[in-house]
N, CA and C of each residue as an Amber inpcrd file, in Angstrom:
protein
   558
  68.1430000  60.2440000 -33.3500000  68.6930000  59.2700000 -34.2670000
  69.2610000  59.9530000 -35.4960000  68.4990000  60.8990000 -36.0640000
  68.9670000  61.5880000 -37.2560000  70.1500000  62.4820000 -36.9430000
  70.1590000  63.0610000 -35.7370000  71.2830000  63.9010000 -35.3370000
  72.5580000  63.0750000 -35.2560000  72.4480000  61.8700000 -34.7480000
  73.6210000  60.9910000 -34.6600000  74.1230000  60.6330000 -36.0420000
  73.2120000  60.3630000 -36.9530000  73.6230000  60.0440000 -38.3240000
  74.3140000  61.2160000 -38.9800000  73.7770000  62.3990000 -38.7950000
  74.3890000  63.5500000 -39.4490000  75.7680000  63.8220000 -38.8680000
  75.9480000  63.6200000 -37.5450000  77.2790000  63.7940000 -36.9580000
  78.2430000  62.7650000 -37.5240000  77.7890000  61.5270000 -37.6760000
  78.6330000  60.4860000 -38.2510000  78.9940000  60.8150000 -39.6850000
  78.0520000  61.3310000 -40.4430000  78.3080000  61.6960000 -41.8360000
  79.3380000  62.8100000 -41.8920000  79.1830000  63.8200000 -41.0460000
  80.1340000  64.9240000 -41.0200000  81.4950000  64.4210000 -40.5830000
  81.5340000  63.5890000 -39.5460000  82.7920000  63.0310000 -39.0540000
  83.4720000  62.1900000 -40.1240000  82.7080000  61.3730000 -40.8290000
  83.2980000  60.4930000 -41.8290000  83.8920000  61.2650000 -42.9930000
  83.4090000  62.4830000 -43.2300000  83.9560000  63.2900000 -44.3170000
  85.3440000  63.7990000 -43.9690000  85.6680000  63.8540000 -42.6800000
  86.9460000  64.4080000 -42.2390000  87.9380000  63.3540000 -41.7730000
  87.5240000  62.0990000 -41.6950000  88.4190000  61.0200000 -41.2740000
  88.7730000  60.1340000 -42.4620000  89.9630000  59.5730000 -42.4400000
  90.3050000  58.6200000 -43.5070000  89.3630000  57.4170000 -43.4600000
  89.0770000  56.8330000 -44.5860000  88.1690000  55.6910000 -44.6880000
  88.6500000  54.5380000 -43.8220000  89.9610000  54.3200000 -43.7740000
  90.5160000  53.2150000 -42.9860000  90.1430000  53.3500000 -41.5050000
  90.1730000  54.5700000 -40.9580000  89.8340000  54.7750000 -39.5470000
  88.3870000  54.4030000 -39.2790000  87.5130000  54.7240000 -40.1920000
  86.0930000  54.4020000 -40.0200000  85.8950000  52.8930000 -40.0700000
  86.5390000  52.2380000 -41.0070000  86.3980000  50.7820000 -41.1080000
  86.9390000  50.0850000 -39.8700000  88.0630000  50.5480000 -39.3710000
  88.6550000  49.9360000 -38.1930000  87.7070000  50.0500000 -37.0040000
  87.0950000  51.1900000 -36.8080000  86.1600000  51.3810000 -35.7120000
  84.9770000  50.4390000 -35.8480000  84.4490000  50.3220000 -37.0310000
  83.3110000  49.4430000 -37.2320000  83.6980000  47.9930000 -36.9710000
  84.8760000  47.5780000 -37.3690000  85.3230000  46.2040000 -37.1700000
  85.4240000  45.8700000 -35.6920000  85.9500000  46.7810000 -34.8910000
  86.1520000  46.5270000 -33.4640000  84.9050000  46.7120000 -32.6170000
  83.7950000  47.0790000 -33.2190000  82.5830000  47.2700000 -32.4280000
  81.8900000  45.9560000 -32.0940000  82.3210000  44.8550000 -32.6830000
  81.7240000  43.5580000 -32.3990000  82.3020000  42.9920000 -31.1100000
  81.4320000  42.5840000 -30.2110000  81.8800000  42.0170000 -28.9410000
  82.3210000  40.5670000 -29.1280000  83.3020000  40.1010000 -28.3440000
  83.7070000  38.7020000 -28.4390000  82.5830000  37.7910000 -27.9560000
  82.6290000  36.5390000 -28.3860000  81.6050000  35.5860000 -27.9670000
  82.2020000  34.6140000 -26.9610000  81.3310000  34.0960000 -26.1120000
  81.7710000  33.1240000 -25.1110000  82.2050000  31.8340000 -25.7990000
  82.8590000  31.0020000 -25.0400000  83.2890000  29.6990000 -25.5170000
  82.0910000  28.9590000 -26.1250000  82.3490000  28.2420000 -27.2120000
  81.2800000  27.5350000 -27.9090000  81.7200000  26.1150000 -28.2580000
  80.7390000  25.2870000 -28.5580000  81.0240000  23.9060000 -28.9710000
  81.9520000  23.9280000 -30.1810000  82.9330000  23.0030000 -30.1730000
  83.9020000  22.9000000 -31.2570000  85.1830000  23.6680000 -31.0060000
  85.1770000  24.5600000 -30.0350000  86.3440000  25.3690000 -29.7310000
  87.3640000  24.5510000 -28.9390000  88.6430000  24.7380000 -29.2460000
  89.7190000  24.0910000 -28.4930000  89.9160000  24.7930000 -27.1580000
  90.3970000  24.0430000 -26.1850000  90.7240000  24.6450000 -24.8910000
  91.9590000  25.5290000 -25.0450000  92.0300000  26.6250000 -24.2850000
  93.2140000  27.4790000 -24.3510000  94.4610000  26.7160000 -23.9170000
  95.5120000  26.8120000 -24.7010000  96.7790000  26.1360000 -24.4220000
  97.6480000  27.0820000 -23.5920000  97.4490000  27.0390000 -22.2780000
  98.1710000  27.9440000 -21.3970000  98.3990000  27.3050000 -20.0340000
  99.5240000  27.6440000 -19.4290000  99.8710000  27.1100000 -18.1090000
  99.6940000  28.1960000 -17.0580000  98.4390000  28.5040000 -16.7560000
  98.1410000  29.5350000 -15.7680000  97.3270000  28.9910000 -14.6020000
  96.7450000  27.8150000 -14.7610000  95.9710000  27.2000000 -13.6870000
  96.9250000  26.5250000 -12.7060000  96.5290000  26.4930000 -11.4350000
  97.3880000  25.9200000 -10.4000000  96.6080000  24.9200000  -9.5590000
  97.2950000  23.8340000  -9.2060000  96.6720000  22.7940000  -8.3850000
  97.4920000  22.5740000  -7.1220000  96.9110000  22.9040000  -5.9730000
  97.5570000  22.6360000  -4.6960000  98.5490000  23.6870000  -4.2480000
  99.3840000  24.1800000  -5.1700000 100.3730000  25.2100000  -4.8420000
 100.7280000  25.9650000  -6.1230000 101.2650000  27.1750000  -5.9780000
 101.5880000  27.9680000  -7.1710000 102.6160000  27.3130000  -8.1010000
 103.4260000  26.4280000  -7.5760000 104.4400000  25.7700000  -8.4010000
 103.9030000  24.6370000  -9.2590000 102.6820000  24.2100000  -9.0190000
 102.1050000  23.0850000  -9.7600000 101.1330000  23.6150000 -10.8210000
 101.6890000  23.9980000 -11.9680000 100.9010000  24.5690000 -13.0730000
 100.2370000  23.4560000 -13.8670000  99.0100000  23.7100000 -14.2800000
  98.2240000  22.7400000 -15.0470000  97.7880000  23.3790000 -16.3590000
  97.9720000  22.6490000 -17.4550000  97.5220000  23.0900000 -18.7750000
  96.3980000  22.1440000 -19.1910000  95.1510000  22.6230000 -19.1290000
  94.0120000  21.7470000 -19.4290000  93.9690000  21.3220000 -20.8970000
  94.5610000  22.0780000 -21.7900000  94.6170000  21.6680000 -23.2030000
  95.4350000  20.3900000 -23.3410000  96.4280000  20.2100000 -22.4660000
  97.2630000  19.0080000 -22.5000000  96.6990000  17.8990000 -21.6110000
  96.0540000  18.2760000 -20.5150000  95.4660000  17.2960000 -19.5850000
  94.2290000  16.6160000 -20.1610000  93.3840000  17.3930000 -20.8190000
  92.0970000  16.8840000 -21.2960000  92.1380000  16.5550000 -22.7830000
  92.8250000  15.4930000 -23.1180000  92.8860000  15.0840000 -24.5210000
  91.7850000  14.0800000 -24.8500000  91.1730000  13.5270000 -23.8300000
  90.0640000  12.5820000 -24.0190000  88.7640000  13.2130000 -23.5720000
  88.0380000  12.4680000 -22.7660000  86.7410000  12.9090000 -22.2740000
  86.9150000  13.5960000 -20.9200000  86.1810000  14.7050000 -20.7100000
  86.2950000  15.3960000 -19.4420000  85.2350000  16.4420000 -19.2330000
  85.3270000  17.0780000 -18.0870000  84.3720000  18.0950000 -17.6700000
  85.1130000  19.1740000 -16.8990000  84.8270000  20.4300000 -17.2540000
  85.3540000  21.5710000 -16.5020000  84.1510000  22.3080000 -15.9400000
  84.1470000  22.4870000 -14.6260000  83.0760000  23.2230000 -13.9660000
  83.6870000  24.5160000 -13.4360000  83.1780000  25.6380000 -13.9090000
  83.6540000  26.9390000 -13.4640000  82.6980000  27.5430000 -12.4630000
  83.2610000  28.1500000 -11.4210000  82.4400000  28.7540000 -10.3720000
  82.9520000  30.1600000 -10.0530000  82.0600000  31.0320000  -9.5620000
  82.4780000  32.3960000  -9.2240000  83.4470000  32.4800000  -8.0480000
  83.2760000  31.6190000  -7.0290000  84.1380000  31.7380000  -5.8510000
  84.1120000  30.4810000  -5.0000000  85.2850000  30.0480000  -4.6070000
  85.3790000  28.9440000  -3.6460000  84.7610000  29.3910000  -2.3350000
  84.1650000  28.4690000  -1.6310000  83.5590000  28.6860000  -0.3210000
  82.3220000  29.5830000  -0.3420000  81.8550000  30.0160000  -1.5020000
  80.6290000  30.8240000  -1.5290000  79.4340000  29.8840000  -1.3320000
  78.3220000  30.3830000  -0.8240000  77.1950000  29.5040000  -0.4940000
  76.6750000  28.6500000  -1.6660000  76.4150000  29.2570000  -2.8060000
  75.8820000  28.4910000  -3.9350000  76.8480000  27.4340000  -4.4320000
  78.1280000  27.7730000  -4.4480000  79.1540000  26.8360000  -4.9260000
  79.3700000  25.6880000  -3.9430000  79.3870000  26.0080000  -2.6560000
  79.6870000  25.0170000  -1.6260000  78.5010000  24.1770000  -1.1930000
  77.3170000  24.7640000  -1.2060000  76.1430000  24.0560000  -0.6950000
  75.3660000  23.3000000  -1.7560000  75.5220000  23.6880000  -3.0350000
  74.6780000  23.1030000  -4.0670000  75.4320000  22.6880000  -5.3330000
  76.1050000  23.6340000  -5.9660000  76.6680000  23.3820000  -7.2910000
  77.6900000  22.2410000  -7.3070000  78.7680000  22.3830000  -6.5680000
  79.8280000  21.3600000  -6.5960000  79.4080000  20.0770000  -5.8760000
  78.7130000  20.1280000  -4.7340000  78.2160000  18.8740000  -4.1500000
  77.3000000  18.1060000  -5.1050000  76.5840000  18.8320000  -5.9650000
  75.7450000  18.1620000  -6.9630000  76.5630000  17.2760000  -7.8890000
  77.7600000  17.7160000  -8.2300000  78.6570000  16.9060000  -9.0740000
  79.3080000  15.7950000  -8.2520000  79.8010000  16.1230000  -7.0580000
  80.4710000  15.1300000  -6.2090000  79.5610000  13.9290000  -5.9560000
  78.2830000  14.1790000  -5.7490000  77.3330000  13.1230000  -5.3910000
  76.5510000  12.5470000  -6.5700000  76.8460000  12.9810000  -7.7850000
  76.0820000  12.5110000  -8.9410000  76.5190000  11.1030000  -9.3580000
  75.5440000  10.2520000  -9.6300000  75.8290000   8.8500000  -9.9760000
  76.5670000   8.7050000 -11.3140000  76.4700000   9.6790000 -12.1930000
  77.1220000   9.5870000 -13.5070000  78.4340000  10.3690000 -13.5970000
  78.9660000  10.8270000 -12.4610000  80.1970000  11.6140000 -12.4760000
  81.3520000  10.8410000 -13.1170000  81.4940000   9.5720000 -12.7870000
  82.6090000   8.7700000 -13.3140000  82.5530000   8.6410000 -14.8440000
  81.3490000   8.7200000 -15.4160000  81.1990000   8.6420000 -16.8770000
  81.6800000   9.9020000 -17.5910000  81.9010000  10.9840000 -16.8420000
  82.2870000  12.2670000 -17.4370000  83.7640000  12.3240000 -17.8110000
  84.5700000  11.3870000 -17.3470000  86.0170000  11.4310000 -17.6010000
  86.7050000  12.2250000 -16.5090000  87.7930000  12.9070000 -16.8610000
  88.5010000  13.7380000 -15.8890000  87.6390000  14.9570000 -15.5720000
  87.5350000  15.2910000 -14.2920000  86.6890000  16.4150000 -13.8770000
  87.5330000  17.4340000 -13.1120000  87.3620000  18.6990000 -13.5120000
  88.0930000  19.8020000 -12.8910000  87.1140000  20.8890000 -12.4810000
  87.3430000  21.4750000 -11.3190000  86.6120000  22.6570000 -10.8820000
  87.6080000  23.8080000 -10.9470000  87.2260000  24.8870000 -11.6200000
  88.0980000  26.0500000 -11.7950000  87.4150000  27.2790000 -11.2060000
  88.1790000  28.0470000 -10.4350000  87.6800000  29.2960000  -9.8750000
  88.7930000  30.3320000  -9.8680000  88.4180000  31.6050000  -9.9350000
  89.3880000  32.6890000  -9.8490000  89.7410000  32.8670000  -8.3690000
  90.5500000  31.9600000  -7.8950000  91.0740000  31.9340000  -6.5300000
  92.5050000  31.4150000  -6.6150000  93.2500000  31.5430000  -5.5360000
  94.6090000  31.0040000  -5.5360000  94.5890000  29.4940000  -5.2890000
  95.7040000  28.8570000  -5.5430000  95.8130000  27.3970000  -5.4330000
  95.5750000  26.8980000  -4.0120000  95.9830000  27.6710000  -3.0150000
  95.8170000  27.2480000  -1.6220000  94.3360000  27.2220000  -1.2320000
  93.6070000  28.2360000  -1.6380000  92.1720000  28.2890000  -1.3530000
  91.4610000  27.1290000  -2.0300000  91.8160000  26.8670000  -3.2740000
  91.1660000  25.7750000  -4.0110000  91.4810000  24.4190000  -3.3850000
  92.7080000  24.2540000  -2.9100000  93.0710000  22.9960000  -2.2480000
  92.2470000  22.8200000  -0.9710000  92.1560000  23.8690000  -0.1650000
  91.3840000  23.8020000   1.0830000  89.9010000  23.5610000   0.7920000
  89.3800000  24.1980000  -0.2550000  87.9720000  24.0230000  -0.5990000
  87.7000000  22.5900000  -1.0610000  88.5920000  22.0470000  -1.8770000
  88.4550000  20.6610000  -2.3230000  88.4630000  19.6980000  -1.1490000
  89.3580000  19.9300000  -0.1750000  89.4290000  19.0700000   1.0030000
  88.1830000  19.2040000   1.8720000  87.5990000  20.4100000   1.9030000
  86.3860000  20.6190000   2.7040000  85.1770000  19.9320000   2.0590000
  85.0950000  19.9690000   0.7400000  83.9410000  19.3840000   0.0430000
  84.0540000  17.8760000  -0.1650000  85.2710000  17.3980000  -0.3520000
  85.5010000  15.9870000  -0.6710000  86.7440000  15.5090000   0.0870000
  86.6190000  15.3830000   1.4210000  87.7820000  15.0940000   2.2680000
  88.5810000  13.8580000   1.8570000  87.9290000  12.8250000   1.3650000
  88.6370000  11.6030000   0.9830000  89.0470000  11.6130000  -0.4930000
  88.7160000  12.6630000  -1.2130000  88.9780000  12.7680000  -2.6580000
  88.3570000  11.6130000  -3.4350000  87.2900000  11.0510000  -2.8910000
  86.6140000   9.8980000  -3.4890000  86.0480000  10.2020000  -4.8840000
  85.6170000  11.4380000  -5.1030000  85.0050000  11.8050000  -6.3880000
  86.0210000  11.8560000  -7.5340000  87.2750000  12.1290000  -7.1910000
  88.3070000  12.2750000  -8.2240000  88.3450000  13.6590000  -8.8460000
  87.4740000  14.5550000  -8.3990000  87.4610000  15.9170000  -8.9280000
  88.7270000  16.6390000  -8.4870000  89.3290000  17.3700000  -9.4260000
  90.5240000  18.1590000  -9.1400000  90.1440000  19.6370000  -9.0940000
  90.6200000  20.3370000  -8.0830000  90.2780000  21.7390000  -7.8580000
  91.4450000  22.6340000  -8.2700000  91.2130000  23.4990000  -9.2520000
  92.2690000  24.3370000  -9.8220000  91.9910000  25.8180000  -9.5870000
  93.0380000  26.5390000  -9.2210000  92.9410000  27.9830000  -9.0770000
  93.3470000  28.6690000 -10.3680000  92.6540000  29.7400000 -10.6860000
  92.9680000  30.6070000 -11.8300000  93.1880000  32.0140000 -11.2650000
  94.2730000  32.2060000 -10.4860000  94.4390000  33.4440000  -9.7250000
  94.5270000  34.7100000 -10.5640000  94.9860000  34.6200000 -11.7820000
  95.1000000  35.8010000 -12.6430000  93.8900000  35.9790000 -13.5540000
  92.9780000  35.0310000 -13.5350000  91.7610000  35.0440000 -14.3670000
  92.0810000  34.8660000 -15.8620000  93.2920000  34.5010000 -16.1940000
  93.7010000  34.3930000 -17.6040000  92.9990000  33.2600000 -18.3320000
  92.8760000  32.1070000 -17.7050000  92.1780000  30.9790000 -18.3440000
  90.7140000  31.3400000 -18.5650000  90.0930000  31.8870000 -17.5420000
  88.6930000  32.2790000 -17.6100000  88.4730000  33.3310000 -18.6950000
  89.3630000  34.3060000 -18.7720000  89.2580000  35.3420000 -19.7980000
  89.4560000  34.7640000 -21.1960000  90.3550000  33.7920000 -21.3390000
  90.5980000  33.1770000 -22.6490000  89.3450000  32.4700000 -23.1690000
  88.5150000  31.9920000 -22.2550000  87.2400000  31.3590000 -22.6270000
  86.1140000  32.3950000 -22.7700000  86.4220000  33.6550000 -22.4850000
  85.4500000  34.7470000 -22.4560000  84.3220000  34.4200000 -21.4720000
  84.7040000  33.9370000 -20.2960000  83.7360000  33.5750000 -19.2720000
  83.9290000  34.3660000 -17.9770000  84.5660000  35.5220000 -18.0610000
  84.7550000  36.3440000 -16.8660000  83.6740000  37.4220000 -16.8020000
  83.4620000  37.9150000 -15.6020000  82.5630000  39.0570000 -15.4140000
  83.1070000  39.9160000 -14.2840000  82.6590000  41.1530000 -14.2120000
  83.1110000  42.0640000 -13.1730000  82.3760000  41.7450000 -11.8730000
  83.0630000  41.0740000 -10.9780000  82.4790000  40.7030000  -9.6880000
  82.9460000  41.6000000  -8.5610000  83.4210000  42.8010000  -8.8970000
  83.9900000  43.7120000  -7.9020000  83.0590000  44.0040000  -6.7370000
  81.7950000  44.1860000  -7.0030000  80.8570000  44.5550000  -5.9450000
  80.7310000  43.4850000  -4.8610000  80.8760000  42.2280000  -5.2380000
  80.7060000  41.1360000  -4.2690000  82.0290000  40.4580000  -3.9280000
  82.8400000  40.1800000  -4.9550000  84.0470000  39.3700000  -4.7700000
  85.3530000  40.1720000  -4.8080000  85.2760000  41.4710000  -5.0990000
  86.4710000  42.3070000  -5.0800000  87.2280000  42.4140000  -6.3890000
  86.7880000  41.7290000  -7.4260000  87.4890000  41.7970000  -8.7070000
  86.8320000  40.9030000  -9.7330000  87.5220000  40.6660000 -10.8440000
  86.9400000  39.8140000 -11.8900000  86.7570000  38.3860000 -11.4030000
  85.6920000  37.7540000 -11.8570000  85.3940000  36.3710000 -11.4640000
  84.9140000  35.5850000 -12.6660000  84.7920000  34.3020000 -12.4630000
  84.3050000  33.4040000 -13.5050000  82.7910000  33.3180000 -13.4590000
  82.1890000  33.2890000 -14.6330000  80.7700000  32.9660000 -14.7010000
  80.6340000  31.5140000 -14.2600000  79.4540000  31.1380000 -13.8300000
  79.2230000  29.7430000 -13.4690000  78.9550000  28.9760000 -14.7660000
  79.6840000  27.8790000 -14.9700000  79.5400000  27.1220000 -16.2150000
  79.9550000  25.6720000 -16.0340000  79.6310000  24.8750000 -17.0310000
  80.1220000  23.5010000 -17.1310000  80.4210000  23.2530000 -18.6080000
  81.6220000  22.7630000 -18.8930000  82.0270000  22.4550000 -20.2600000
  82.2980000  20.9650000 -20.3790000  81.5560000  20.3000000 -21.2330000
  81.8550000  18.9030000 -21.5500000  82.9190000  18.9100000 -22.6350000
  83.9730000  18.1440000 -22.4190000  85.1310000  18.1430000 -23.3150000
  85.3110000  16.7710000 -23.9410000  85.6510000  16.7620000 -25.2130000
  86.0420000  15.5180000 -25.9110000  87.1720000  15.8470000 -26.8570000
  88.2580000  15.1090000 -26.7180000  89.4020000  15.3010000 -27.6070000
  89.9830000  16.6970000 -27.5710000  89.9800000  17.3320000 -26.4030000
  90.5520000  18.6640000 -26.2650000  89.6620000  19.7910000 -26.7740000
  88.4620000  19.4590000 -27.1980000  87.5300000  20.4760000 -27.7010000
  86.2440000  20.4860000 -26.8790000  85.6170000  21.6280000 -26.8430000
  84.3590000  21.7680000 -26.1200000  83.2670000  21.0570000 -26.9110000
  82.6240000  20.0870000 -26.2800000  81.5130000  19.3810000 -26.9020000
  80.2010000  20.1130000 -26.6090000  80.0420000  20.5370000 -25.3470000
  78.8590000  21.2900000 -24.9230000  79.2890000  22.3520000 -23.9230000
  78.6890000  23.5470000 -24.0410000  78.9370000  24.6380000 -23.0950000
  77.6310000  24.9850000 -22.3900000  77.6380000  24.8660000 -21.0730000
  76.4710000  25.1830000 -20.2380000  76.8480000  26.3860000 -19.3790000
  76.4990000  27.5870000 -19.8360000  76.8920000  28.8260000 -19.1630000
  75.6510000  29.5110000 -18.5980000  75.7270000  29.8630000 -17.3280000
  74.5930000  30.5330000 -16.6830000  74.4010000  31.9290000 -17.2810000
  73.2060000  32.2280000 -17.7710000  72.9630000  33.5200000 -18.4150000
  73.0940000  34.7200000 -17.4750000  72.8940000  34.5060000 -16.1750000
  73.0220000  35.6070000 -15.2120000  74.3730000  35.5840000 -14.4980000
  75.2980000  34.7790000 -14.9670000  76.6690000  34.6270000 -14.4560000
  76.7990000  33.7490000 -13.2140000  75.8650000  33.8160000 -12.2740000
  76.0680000  33.1430000 -10.9980000  74.9670000  32.1670000 -10.5890000
  73.8550000  32.1330000 -11.2960000  72.7640000  31.2260000 -10.9440000
  73.1730000  29.7670000 -11.0760000  72.3440000  28.8920000 -10.5590000
  72.6190000  27.4500000 -10.6730000  71.4040000  26.8240000 -11.3490000
  71.5000000  26.7560000 -12.6670000  70.4130000  26.1780000 -13.4320000
  70.9860000  25.3450000 -14.5790000  71.3990000  25.9830000 -15.6510000
  71.8640000  25.2350000 -16.8280000  73.1860000  24.4990000 -16.5750000
  73.9570000  24.9350000 -15.5620000  75.2380000  24.2840000 -15.2700000
  75.1490000  23.2880000 -14.1170000  73.9510000  23.0530000 -13.6110000
  73.7650000  22.1070000 -12.5090000  74.0700000  20.6800000 -12.9710000
  74.5680000  19.8750000 -12.0730000  74.9840000  18.4980000 -12.3920000
  73.8870000  17.6930000 -13.0650000  72.6570000  17.7870000 -12.5530000
  71.5700000  16.9870000 -13.1310000  71.2430000  17.3830000 -14.5690000
  71.5350000  18.6390000 -14.9370000  71.2830000  19.0700000 -16.3180000
  72.4540000  18.7470000 -17.2390000  73.6580000  18.7540000 -16.6990000
  74.8580000  18.4960000 -17.5070000  75.1200000  17.0020000 -17.6620000
  75.0070000  16.2670000 -16.5770000  75.3130000  14.8360000 -16.5990000
  74.0830000  13.9670000 -16.8400000  72.9140000  14.5390000 -16.6960000
  71.6650000  13.7960000 -16.9280000  71.0820000  13.1710000 -15.7020000
């Protein structure tokens, strides 16, 4: 510890003060999406096909819910997480509901049809193929070992008036606990 301090002291004597301040400023990590934050105003999400861009900042001006998942068709997402929302008695009270995953629009369309063939729930399935929306919320993680690249943490965001009212983000990125339908919708 003392050796590190002495190296920093020696280094700081030879660097301009501005360089030291800049380094210290950038050492703070960004924080995940929080209550009160506006949704990112970007047209990077896709519904059904790449030509159908969706901007959730413009779509969700009232009450709504965004459920983020690591991967379409994965066991936890398909067998438990999203069916929990589709079958929840209070889903209609949530307003507009969107499921977002770092997948292409075609995969999300097929997954939505597999989970809710009649579209009775009203949930809309959106692809975030570039991970830009997910990154803007600071909800991405390195899923290379399992999914081949960056993925979305599992989360649920309650939205009111275009702002996040509540953020339910899984602390381990992929578990199904705090973002489960029964905990988010009651």
